[in-house]
Coordinates of C-alpha atoms in Angstrom, one line a residue:
Chain A
M1160 CA 152.2 264.5 104.2
T1161 CA 148.9 266.2 103.4
E1162 CA 148.2 266.3 99.7
K1163 CA 144.9 268.1 100.1
L1164 CA 143.9 271.2 101.9
E1165 CA 143.3 270.5 105.6
L1166 CA 141.1 273.0 107.4
L1167 CA 142.8 273.8 110.7
E1168 CA 140.7 276.7 111.9
E1169 CA 137.5 278.5 110.9
H1170 CA 136.1 281.5 112.7
R1171 CA 133.4 284.0 111.8
S1172 CA 135.0 287.4 111.6
F1173 CA 132.9 290.5 111.1
D1174 CA 130.7 289.7 108.0
G1175 CA 133.1 287.1 106.7
V1176 CA 135.1 284.1 107.7
Q1177 CA 138.8 283.6 108.8
R1178 CA 140.3 280.2 108.0
K1179 CA 143.7 278.5 108.4
Y1180 CA 144.7 275.6 106.2
R1181 CA 147.6 273.1 106.0
H1182 CA 148.7 271.5 102.7
Y1183 CA 151.7 269.7 101.3
S1184 CA 153.7 271.9 98.9
T1185 CA 155.3 270.0 96.1
V1186 CA 157.4 273.1 95.2
L1187 CA 158.8 273.4 98.8
G1188 CA 158.8 269.7 99.6
C1189 CA 157.1 270.2 103.0
D1190 CA 153.8 270.8 104.8
M1191 CA 152.8 274.5 104.8
T1192 CA 150.1 276.5 106.4
F1193 CA 148.3 279.6 105.1
S1194 CA 145.5 281.8 106.4
L1195 CA 142.6 283.2 104.3
F1196 CA 139.9 285.7 105.0
L1197 CA 136.9 285.6 102.8
P1198 CA 134.2 288.3 102.8
N1199 CA 130.5 287.5 103.0
K1200 CA 129.9 285.2 100.0
E1201 CA 126.3 286.3 99.5
K1202 CA 127.3 289.9 99.1
F1203 CA 130.6 289.3 97.3
E1204 CA 130.5 286.4 94.9
A1205 CA 133.9 286.9 93.3
P1206 CA 136.0 288.9 95.6
P1207 CA 139.3 290.4 94.4
L1208 CA 142.3 288.9 96.3
V1209 CA 144.9 290.9 98.2
W1210 CA 148.1 289.0 99.2
W1211 CA 149.9 289.7 102.4
L1212 CA 153.6 288.7 102.7
S1213 CA 154.9 288.8 106.3
G1214 CA 158.4 289.7 107.6
L1215 CA 161.3 287.9 109.2
T1216 CA 160.3 285.4 112.0
C1217 CA 156.6 285.6 111.1
T1218 CA 154.1 282.9 110.1
D1219 CA 150.7 283.3 108.5
D1220 CA 149.4 284.0 112.0
N1221 CA 151.0 287.4 112.7
F1222 CA 149.0 289.5 110.3
T1223 CA 145.9 287.4 110.7
H1224 CA 145.9 287.9 114.5
K1225 CA 147.3 291.4 114.9
A1226 CA 146.7 293.7 111.9
G1227 CA 142.9 294.2 112.3
A1228 CA 142.5 294.0 108.6
Q1229 CA 139.3 291.9 108.5
K1230 CA 136.9 294.7 109.3
K1231 CA 137.8 296.8 106.3
A1232 CA 138.2 293.7 104.1
A1233 CA 134.7 292.6 105.0
E1234 CA 133.4 296.0 104.3
L1235 CA 135.2 296.4 100.9
G1236 CA 134.6 292.8 99.9
L1237 CA 138.3 291.8 99.6
A1238 CA 139.7 288.3 100.2
L1239 CA 143.0 288.3 102.1
L1240 CA 145.6 285.6 101.7
M1241 CA 148.4 285.2 104.2
P1242 CA 151.1 282.6 103.3
D1243 CA 153.9 281.5 105.7
T1244 CA 157.4 283.1 105.2
S1245 CA 159.5 280.0 104.4
P1246 CA 159.4 276.2 104.1
R1247 CA 159.2 274.5 107.5
G1248 CA 160.0 271.3 109.3
D1249 CA 162.8 269.1 110.8
D1250 CA 163.8 268.0 107.3
V1251 CA 164.2 271.6 106.1
A1252 CA 167.5 273.4 106.4
D1253 CA 167.7 276.1 109.0
D1254 CA 170.2 278.6 110.6
A1255 CA 170.8 279.5 114.2
D1256 CA 170.0 283.2 113.4
W1257 CA 166.4 284.5 112.9
D1258 CA 167.3 286.3 109.7
L1259 CA 168.2 283.2 107.6
G1260 CA 166.5 279.9 107.1
Q1261 CA 163.1 279.0 108.5
G1262 CA 161.0 282.1 108.9
A1263 CA 163.3 284.0 106.5
G1264 CA 162.6 282.7 103.0
F1265 CA 162.9 286.2 101.4
Y1266 CA 160.3 285.1 98.7
L1267 CA 163.0 283.9 96.3
N1268 CA 164.1 280.6 94.7
A1269 CA 167.4 279.6 96.3
T1270 CA 170.1 278.1 94.1
Q1271 CA 172.7 277.2 96.7
E1272 CA 172.7 274.2 99.0
P1273 CA 171.6 273.4 101.6
W1274 CA 168.8 275.8 100.7
A1275 CA 168.0 275.0 97.1
R1276 CA 166.1 271.8 97.9
N1277 CA 163.3 273.6 99.8
F1278 CA 163.6 277.4 99.7
R1279 CA 161.6 278.2 96.6
M1280 CA 159.2 280.7 98.0
Y1281 CA 158.9 282.7 94.8
D1282 CA 157.6 279.8 92.9
Y1283 CA 155.4 278.7 95.8
I1284 CA 153.7 282.1 96.0
V1285 CA 153.5 283.0 92.3
T1286 CA 152.6 279.5 91.0
E1287 CA 151.7 276.8 93.5
L1288 CA 149.7 278.7 96.1
T1289 CA 148.1 280.8 93.4
G1290 CA 146.8 277.6 91.7
I1291 CA 145.5 276.2 95.0
V1292 CA 143.5 279.3 95.9
R1293 CA 142.2 279.7 92.4
E1294 CA 141.1 276.0 92.3
A1295 CA 139.8 275.6 95.8
F1296 CA 138.2 279.0 96.4
G1297 CA 137.5 280.3 92.9
L1298 CA 139.7 283.3 93.6
T1299 CA 140.3 283.9 89.9
G1300 CA 139.7 287.7 89.8
A1301 CA 141.8 290.7 90.2
E1302 CA 144.8 290.6 92.6
S1303 CA 147.0 293.1 94.5
I1304 CA 150.0 292.4 96.8
M1305 CA 151.3 293.9 100.0
G1306 CA 153.7 293.1 102.8
H1307 CA 155.9 294.2 105.7
S1308 CA 159.7 294.4 105.9
M1309 CA 161.0 291.2 104.3
G1310 CA 157.5 290.8 103.0
G1311 CA 157.5 294.3 101.7
H1312 CA 160.5 293.3 99.7
G1313 CA 158.6 290.2 98.5
A1314 CA 155.5 292.2 97.5
L1315 CA 157.6 294.8 95.6
V1316 CA 159.7 292.1 93.8
I1317 CA 156.7 289.8 93.0
G1318 CA 154.6 292.8 92.0
L1319 CA 157.2 294.4 89.7
R1320 CA 158.0 291.1 88.1
N1321 CA 154.4 290.3 87.4
P1322 CA 152.9 293.7 86.4
G1323 CA 150.3 292.1 84.2
R1324 CA 148.9 290.2 87.2
F1325 CA 149.0 292.5 90.2
R1326 CA 147.0 295.7 89.9
S1327 CA 148.7 297.5 92.8
I1328 CA 151.5 297.0 95.3
S1329 CA 151.9 298.3 98.9
A1330 CA 154.4 297.9 101.7
F1331 CA 155.0 298.7 105.3
A1332 CA 158.7 299.4 106.0
P1333 CA 159.9 297.3 103.1
I1334 CA 163.5 296.2 102.4
V1335 CA 163.8 298.1 99.1
N1336 CA 167.4 297.4 98.2
P1337 CA 168.4 294.1 99.8
M1338 CA 171.6 293.9 97.8
E1339 CA 173.0 296.9 99.8
V1340 CA 171.9 296.1 103.4
P1341 CA 173.0 293.5 106.0
W1342 CA 169.8 291.4 106.0
G1343 CA 169.7 291.1 102.2
I1344 CA 173.5 290.6 101.7
K1345 CA 173.4 287.7 104.3
A1346 CA 170.3 286.1 102.8
F1347 CA 171.3 286.5 99.1
S1348 CA 174.8 285.3 99.7
A1349 CA 173.4 282.1 101.3
Y1350 CA 170.5 281.5 99.0
L1351 CA 171.8 282.8 95.7
G1352 CA 175.6 282.6 96.0
E1353 CA 178.3 285.2 95.9
N1354 CA 177.8 286.3 92.3
Q1355 CA 175.8 289.5 92.7
E1356 CA 174.6 289.4 89.1
N1357 CA 172.2 286.8 90.2
W1358 CA 170.8 289.0 93.0
A1359 CA 169.3 291.8 90.9
E1360 CA 166.1 290.1 90.0
S1361 CA 165.3 289.8 93.7
D1362 CA 166.0 293.5 94.4
A1363 CA 163.1 296.0 94.1
S1364 CA 165.5 298.9 93.4
K1365 CA 167.2 297.1 90.6
L1366 CA 163.9 295.9 89.2
L1367 CA 162.3 299.4 89.3
A1368 CA 165.4 301.0 87.7
K1369 CA 165.2 298.8 84.6
H1370 CA 161.4 298.6 84.6
D1371 CA 159.8 299.7 81.3
G1372 CA 156.5 297.9 81.2
K1373 CA 153.1 298.6 82.8
Q1374 CA 153.3 301.0 85.7
V1375 CA 151.5 299.4 88.7
P1376 CA 150.9 302.0 91.4
I1377 CA 153.0 301.5 94.6
L1378 CA 152.2 302.8 98.2
I1379 CA 154.8 302.6 100.9
D1380 CA 154.4 303.6 104.6
Q1381 CA 157.5 304.0 106.7
G1382 CA 157.6 304.8 110.5
T1383 CA 160.1 307.5 111.5
D1384 CA 160.8 305.6 114.8
D1385 CA 161.5 302.3 113.1
G1386 CA 164.8 300.9 114.5
F1387 CA 165.6 299.2 111.2
Y1388 CA 164.9 302.4 109.1
D1389 CA 168.5 303.6 108.7
G1390 CA 170.4 300.3 108.5
Q1391 CA 168.0 298.0 106.6
L1392 CA 165.2 299.8 104.9
Q1393 CA 165.7 303.4 103.5
P1394 CA 162.6 303.4 101.3
E1395 CA 163.7 306.9 100.0
K1396 CA 166.1 305.0 97.7
L1397 CA 163.2 303.4 95.9
A1398 CA 161.2 306.6 95.9
E1399 CA 164.1 308.5 94.2
I1400 CA 164.3 305.9 91.4
A1401 CA 160.5 306.2 90.9
D1402 CA 160.7 309.9 90.9
E1403 CA 163.5 309.9 88.2
K1404 CA 161.4 307.6 86.0
G1405 CA 158.0 309.2 86.6
Y1406 CA 156.8 306.0 88.2
P1407 CA 153.7 306.2 90.4
L1408 CA 155.1 305.6 93.8
T1409 CA 153.9 307.3 97.0
L1410 CA 156.1 307.1 100.1
R1411 CA 154.6 308.4 103.3
M1412 CA 156.8 308.9 106.3
Q1413 CA 154.6 308.3 109.4
N1414 CA 155.7 310.2 112.4
G1415 CA 156.5 308.3 115.6
F1416 CA 155.6 304.8 114.3
D1417 CA 158.0 301.8 114.8
H1418 CA 158.4 298.5 113.0
S1419 CA 155.6 296.7 114.9
Y1420 CA 152.2 295.5 114.1
Y1421 CA 150.8 298.5 115.9
F1422 CA 152.2 300.5 113.0
I1423 CA 150.6 298.1 110.4
A1424 CA 147.3 298.1 112.2
S1425 CA 147.3 301.9 112.2
F1426 CA 147.4 302.1 108.4
I1427 CA 146.1 298.8 107.1
D1428 CA 142.7 300.3 106.3
E1429 CA 144.3 302.9 104.1
H1430 CA 146.3 300.2 102.2
L1431 CA 143.2 298.2 101.6
E1432 CA 141.4 301.3 100.3
F1433 CA 144.3 302.0 98.0
H1434 CA 144.2 298.5 96.6
Q1435 CA 140.4 298.6 96.3
K1436 CA 140.7 301.6 94.0
H1437 CA 142.8 299.5 91.6
L1438 CA 141.0 296.2 91.8
Chain B
M1315 CA 161.4 292.9 142.7
T1316 CA 160.4 296.0 140.9
E1317 CA 158.8 298.5 143.3
K1318 CA 158.2 301.1 140.6
L1319 CA 156.6 301.0 137.2
E1320 CA 159.0 299.6 134.6
L1321 CA 158.2 300.5 131.0
L1322 CA 158.6 297.3 128.9
E1323 CA 157.2 298.4 125.6
E1324 CA 156.0 301.6 124.0
H1325 CA 154.5 301.8 120.5
R1326 CA 152.6 304.6 118.7
S1327 CA 149.2 303.1 117.8
F1328 CA 146.8 305.2 115.7
D1329 CA 146.6 308.6 117.3
G1330 CA 147.7 307.3 120.7
V1331 CA 150.3 305.2 122.4
Q1332 CA 150.3 301.5 123.5
R1333 CA 152.5 300.7 126.5
K1334 CA 153.3 297.6 128.6
Y1335 CA 154.5 297.9 132.2
R1336 CA 155.9 295.7 134.9
H1337 CA 155.5 296.4 138.6
Y1338 CA 155.7 294.7 142.0
S1339 CA 152.3 294.1 143.4
T1340 CA 152.2 294.2 147.2
V1341 CA 148.7 292.8 147.2
L1342 CA 149.6 289.7 145.1
G1343 CA 153.2 289.4 146.3
C1344 CA 154.7 289.1 142.9
D1345 CA 155.8 291.0 139.8
M1346 CA 152.9 291.8 137.4
T1347 CA 152.6 293.2 134.0
F1348 CA 149.7 295.3 132.5
S1349 CA 149.1 297.0 129.2
L1350 CA 147.7 300.5 128.8
F1351 CA 146.5 302.4 125.7
L1352 CA 146.4 306.2 126.0
P1353 CA 144.7 308.4 123.4
N1354 CA 146.4 311.5 122.0
K1355 CA 147.1 313.6 125.1
E1356 CA 146.8 316.9 123.3
K1357 CA 143.3 316.1 122.2
F1358 CA 142.2 314.2 125.3
E1359 CA 143.7 315.7 128.5
A1360 CA 141.7 313.6 130.9
P1361 CA 140.4 310.5 129.1
P1362 CA 137.9 308.2 130.7
L1363 CA 139.2 304.7 131.5
V1364 CA 137.8 301.4 130.3
W1365 CA 139.1 298.3 132.0
W1366 CA 139.4 295.0 130.0
L1367 CA 139.6 291.8 132.0
S1368 CA 140.8 288.8 130.0
G1369 CA 139.7 285.1 130.1
L1370 CA 141.3 281.9 131.1
T1371 CA 144.9 281.3 130.0
C1372 CA 145.3 285.0 128.9
T1373 CA 147.8 287.7 129.9
D1374 CA 147.5 291.4 129.3
D1375 CA 148.8 290.8 125.7
N1376 CA 145.8 288.9 124.2
F1377 CA 143.4 291.8 124.0
T1378 CA 146.2 294.3 123.3
H1379 CA 147.4 292.3 120.3
K1380 CA 144.2 290.8 118.9
A1381 CA 141.1 292.9 119.7
G1382 CA 141.8 295.8 117.4
A1383 CA 140.4 298.2 120.0
Q1384 CA 142.9 300.9 119.7
K1385 CA 141.5 302.5 116.6
K1386 CA 138.1 303.2 118.1
A1387 CA 139.6 304.1 121.5
A1388 CA 141.9 306.7 119.8
E1389 CA 138.9 308.1 118.0
L1390 CA 136.7 308.3 121.1
G1391 CA 139.4 309.4 123.4
L1392 CA 139.3 306.4 125.8
A1393 CA 142.1 305.0 127.8
L1394 CA 142.2 301.2 127.9
L1395 CA 143.7 299.2 130.8
M1396 CA 144.5 295.5 130.4
P1397 CA 145.6 293.7 133.6
D1398 CA 147.0 290.2 133.7
T1399 CA 144.6 287.4 134.8
S1400 CA 146.4 286.1 137.9
P1401 CA 149.5 286.4 140.0
R1402 CA 152.5 284.8 138.3
G1403 CA 155.9 283.3 139.0
D1404 CA 157.8 280.3 140.3
D1405 CA 156.9 281.2 143.9
V1406 CA 153.2 281.4 143.1
A1407 CA 150.9 278.3 143.5
D1408 CA 149.7 276.7 140.3
D1409 CA 147.7 273.8 139.0
A1410 CA 148.4 271.3 136.2
D1411 CA 145.1 272.4 134.5
W1412 CA 144.7 275.6 132.6
D1413 CA 141.4 276.5 134.4
L1414 CA 142.9 276.9 137.9
G1415 CA 146.0 278.7 139.2
Q1416 CA 148.2 280.9 137.1
G1417 CA 146.2 282.4 134.2
A1418 CA 143.0 281.6 136.0
G1419 CA 142.6 284.1 138.9
F1420 CA 138.9 284.5 138.5
Y1421 CA 139.2 288.1 139.8
L1422 CA 138.4 287.1 143.5
N1423 CA 140.3 287.0 146.8
A1424 CA 141.2 283.4 147.6
T1425 CA 140.7 282.3 151.2
Q1426 CA 142.1 278.8 151.0
E1427 CA 145.7 277.7 150.9
P1428 CA 147.8 277.3 148.8
W1429 CA 146.0 280.1 147.0
A1430 CA 145.3 282.7 149.7
R1431 CA 148.8 284.0 149.8
N1432 CA 148.9 285.4 146.3
F1433 CA 145.5 285.0 144.6
R1434 CA 143.8 288.3 145.5
M1435 CA 142.9 289.6 142.1
Y1436 CA 139.8 291.4 143.3
D1437 CA 141.8 293.7 145.6
Y1438 CA 144.6 294.0 143.0
I1439 CA 142.1 295.3 140.4
V1440 CA 139.8 297.4 142.6
T1441 CA 142.4 298.9 144.8
E1442 CA 146.1 298.5 144.0
L1443 CA 146.2 298.8 140.2
T1444 CA 143.5 301.5 140.4
G1445 CA 145.8 303.5 142.7
I1446 CA 148.7 303.0 140.4
V1447 CA 147.0 304.2 137.2
R1448 CA 145.4 307.1 139.0
E1449 CA 148.8 308.2 140.5
A1450 CA 151.1 307.5 137.5
F1451 CA 148.8 308.5 134.6
G1452 CA 146.3 310.8 136.2
L1453 CA 143.4 308.5 135.2
T1454 CA 141.1 309.8 137.8
G1455 CA 138.0 310.4 135.7
A1456 CA 135.0 308.2 134.8
E1457 CA 135.5 304.5 134.5
S1458 CA 133.7 301.5 132.8
I1459 CA 134.6 297.8 132.8
M1460 CA 134.4 295.0 130.3
G1461 CA 135.8 291.5 129.8
H1462 CA 135.7 288.1 128.1
S1463 CA 134.6 284.8 129.5
M1464 CA 136.3 284.5 133.0
G1465 CA 137.0 288.2 132.5
G1466 CA 133.3 288.8 131.6
H1467 CA 132.5 287.3 135.0
G1468 CA 135.1 289.6 136.6
A1469 CA 133.7 292.7 134.9
L1470 CA 130.1 291.8 135.9
V1471 CA 131.1 291.1 139.5
I1472 CA 133.4 294.0 140.0
G1473 CA 131.0 296.4 138.2
L1474 CA 128.0 295.2 140.2
R1475 CA 129.8 295.4 143.5
N1476 CA 131.1 299.0 142.7
P1477 CA 128.1 300.6 141.0
G1478 CA 129.1 304.0 142.3
R1479 CA 132.4 303.7 140.5
F1480 CA 131.8 302.1 137.1
R1481 CA 129.4 303.8 134.8
S1482 CA 128.7 300.8 132.5
I1483 CA 129.6 297.1 132.2
S1484 CA 130.0 295.0 129.2
A1485 CA 131.0 291.4 128.5
F1486 CA 131.7 289.0 125.7
A1487 CA 130.6 285.4 126.4
P1488 CA 130.8 285.9 130.2
I1489 CA 130.5 283.2 132.9
V1490 CA 127.4 284.7 134.5
N1491 CA 126.7 282.0 137.1
P1492 CA 130.0 280.4 138.1
M1493 CA 128.5 278.7 141.1
E1494 CA 126.5 276.4 138.8
V1495 CA 129.0 275.6 136.0
P1496 CA 132.2 273.4 136.0
W1497 CA 134.8 276.1 135.6
G1498 CA 133.3 278.1 138.5
I1499 CA 132.7 275.2 140.8
K1500 CA 136.3 274.0 140.4
A1501 CA 137.8 277.4 140.9
F1502 CA 135.5 278.5 143.8
S1503 CA 136.0 275.2 145.6
A1504 CA 139.7 275.6 145.4
Y1505 CA 140.0 279.4 146.1
L1506 CA 137.0 279.9 148.4
G1507 CA 136.4 276.5 150.0
E1508 CA 133.4 274.2 150.0
N1509 CA 131.0 276.4 151.9
Q1510 CA 128.9 277.9 149.0
E1511 CA 127.7 280.7 151.2
N1512 CA 131.1 282.3 150.6
W1513 CA 130.7 282.0 146.8
A1514 CA 127.7 284.3 146.2
E1515 CA 129.6 287.6 146.3
S1516 CA 131.7 286.3 143.4
D1517 CA 128.7 285.2 141.3
A1518 CA 127.1 287.8 138.9
S1519 CA 123.7 286.1 138.9
K1520 CA 123.5 286.1 142.8
L1521 CA 124.7 289.7 142.9
L1522 CA 122.2 290.9 140.3
A1523 CA 119.3 289.0 142.0
K1524 CA 119.9 290.9 145.3
H1525 CA 121.0 294.2 143.7
D1526 CA 119.0 297.2 144.9
G1527 CA 121.3 300.1 144.3
K1528 CA 122.2 302.2 141.3
Q1529 CA 121.5 300.4 138.0
V1530 CA 124.6 300.5 135.9
P1531 CA 123.7 299.5 132.3
I1532 CA 125.1 296.1 131.1
L1533 CA 125.7 295.0 127.5
I1534 CA 126.5 291.3 126.7
D1535 CA 127.4 289.7 123.4
Q1536 CA 127.3 285.9 123.0
G1537 CA 128.2 284.0 119.9
T1538 CA 125.9 281.2 118.9
D1539 CA 128.7 278.9 117.8
D1540 CA 130.7 279.3 121.0
G1541 CA 131.7 275.8 122.2
F1542 CA 131.4 276.9 125.9
Y1543 CA 127.9 278.4 125.5
D1544 CA 125.8 275.6 126.8
G1545 CA 128.1 274.1 129.5
Q1546 CA 129.8 277.2 131.0
L1547 CA 128.1 280.4 130.0
Q1548 CA 124.3 280.6 129.4
P1549 CA 124.1 284.4 129.6
E1550 CA 120.3 284.1 129.3
K1551 CA 120.2 283.2 133.0
L1552 CA 121.5 286.7 133.9
A1553 CA 119.2 288.3 131.3
E1554 CA 116.2 286.6 132.9
I1555 CA 117.1 288.0 136.3
A1556 CA 117.6 291.4 134.8
D1557 CA 114.2 291.2 133.1
E1558 CA 112.4 290.2 136.3
K1559 CA 113.9 293.2 138.1
G1560 CA 113.6 295.7 135.3
Y1561 CA 117.4 296.0 135.3
P1562 CA 118.9 297.6 132.1
L1563 CA 120.7 294.6 130.6
T1564 CA 121.0 294.0 126.8
L1565 CA 121.9 290.5 125.7
R1566 CA 122.7 290.1 122.0
M1567 CA 123.0 286.6 120.5
Q1568 CA 125.6 286.9 117.6
N1569 CA 124.9 284.4 114.9
G1570 CA 127.8 282.1 113.9
F1571 CA 130.5 283.6 116.2
D1572 CA 132.7 281.5 118.5
H1573 CA 134.6 282.1 121.7
S1574 CA 137.7 283.6 120.0
Y1575 CA 139.2 287.0 119.6
Y1576 CA 137.8 287.1 116.1
F1577 CA 134.4 287.4 117.9
I1578 CA 135.7 290.1 120.2
A1579 CA 137.3 292.1 117.4
S1580 CA 134.0 292.0 115.4
F1581 CA 132.1 293.8 118.2
I1582 CA 134.6 295.7 120.3
D1583 CA 133.9 299.0 118.5
E1584 CA 130.2 298.7 119.6
H1585 CA 131.2 298.0 123.2
L1586 CA 133.5 301.0 123.3
E1587 CA 130.7 303.2 121.8
F1588 CA 128.3 301.8 124.5
H1589 CA 130.7 302.7 127.2
Q1590 CA 131.4 306.1 125.7
K1591 CA 127.7 307.0 125.9
H1592 CA 127.9 306.5 129.7
L1593 CA 131.3 307.9 130.4

């Protein structure tokens, strides 16, 4: 078990540095990795922080390797933090399917066994990893949050539940109403139990419907050729709730794009510029 | 065996399309994959073609996933072609090490067994794959070539041996004098035999030293923190030969960069702009 941060990789990237770390998470009870991009420290002494939450099956590597976000982040002076998507390891519960268990933490705190012991990704992100990056890297300034698919769900839920903390929220092809779609129903049943009253605080549509605090702007991009669009995502449902409430949410349908990182790479610069405006 | 092109993946990427194909190569005697980015066909009817040759251990995926080249290629209207780095399959000879055999074709035609039967990457690139992309995609216009490490060696050798065909050559951290460094000596001994007279036509430094035809401009970027710089690369050797001959070669030492795709991503836009000027 590694109690301190262990630097696994360090690469110069554009005008900044891309790193990967391992540490022992006391919240999750296992070793975790995360990746961090820092802009040029001489130009940007106290960079704002943008969180990226990845989707099902991903680790902290997918966005880091494939999104091409470092160029714009280096230019705008943004730090980027990429956590893993679940607790990991031989001692951590898992499932034979890719949409539950390791790689599928859904950014919530599980209450049901065998998951409750390790699957506490909400607390890991909002509390433990936050403390680590504030302490170790001085990232104590403004923050925004974004994500993809399951990570879009995570960004919306964490952002809406912490509106005093995150200045803006964005998502690519997010699961906006997990309580009503197969991925969410399977995961919430396992992690949170069958009582659906306990699901609502992990559902962005439910959270937005009852939201009455600070209105943090939301940007969502959705590809029209995304194979999960109809059955799992349907971001219009969240846009309709926002519209009824006069909440500042922009949903952009992107013609011909799918669910892949090619879609994310095509629009990540615009998401970073969106966050930069609010940071 | 697939005698025709089989489309394995297709993704909208920026204003263009990123595809991956499989086909049976008669030159190599095995199935091969390649990746192809095409810019918006309505804006760019006959795009110039830039080849990318990858380094040791890579497939056609590494550059496609990690270099972030599609944005600039879409903007400039360039097609990008990413071949694999060697013949592949259970029936193809291999070596226990990663610097020989599958994933390490060195873009030459092997003359020694067990390699000679399949390892004919020079002919595959220059003749067979060229014919396929001209026929299937109408990519019959101007061409340039670039690559990384072993693929930088390939781009320099293929570009210098075909100066009437490629308008410009660029490389990231290329092996410029394989006859004199461990990677090249090991590969050339195995693929071409011990008689070093047969090595020179696969060595960029030897080719440039005797070059007296059309002078195709060359751009090379080399990271100063590249762990292979001293022992395997030393691009100054090629720059010195160019300098003596008055050959148009620009070598840029890039401070703090290593051998990874973070280095490539940081400068790929400038390489594409360099090629665009000559295409």
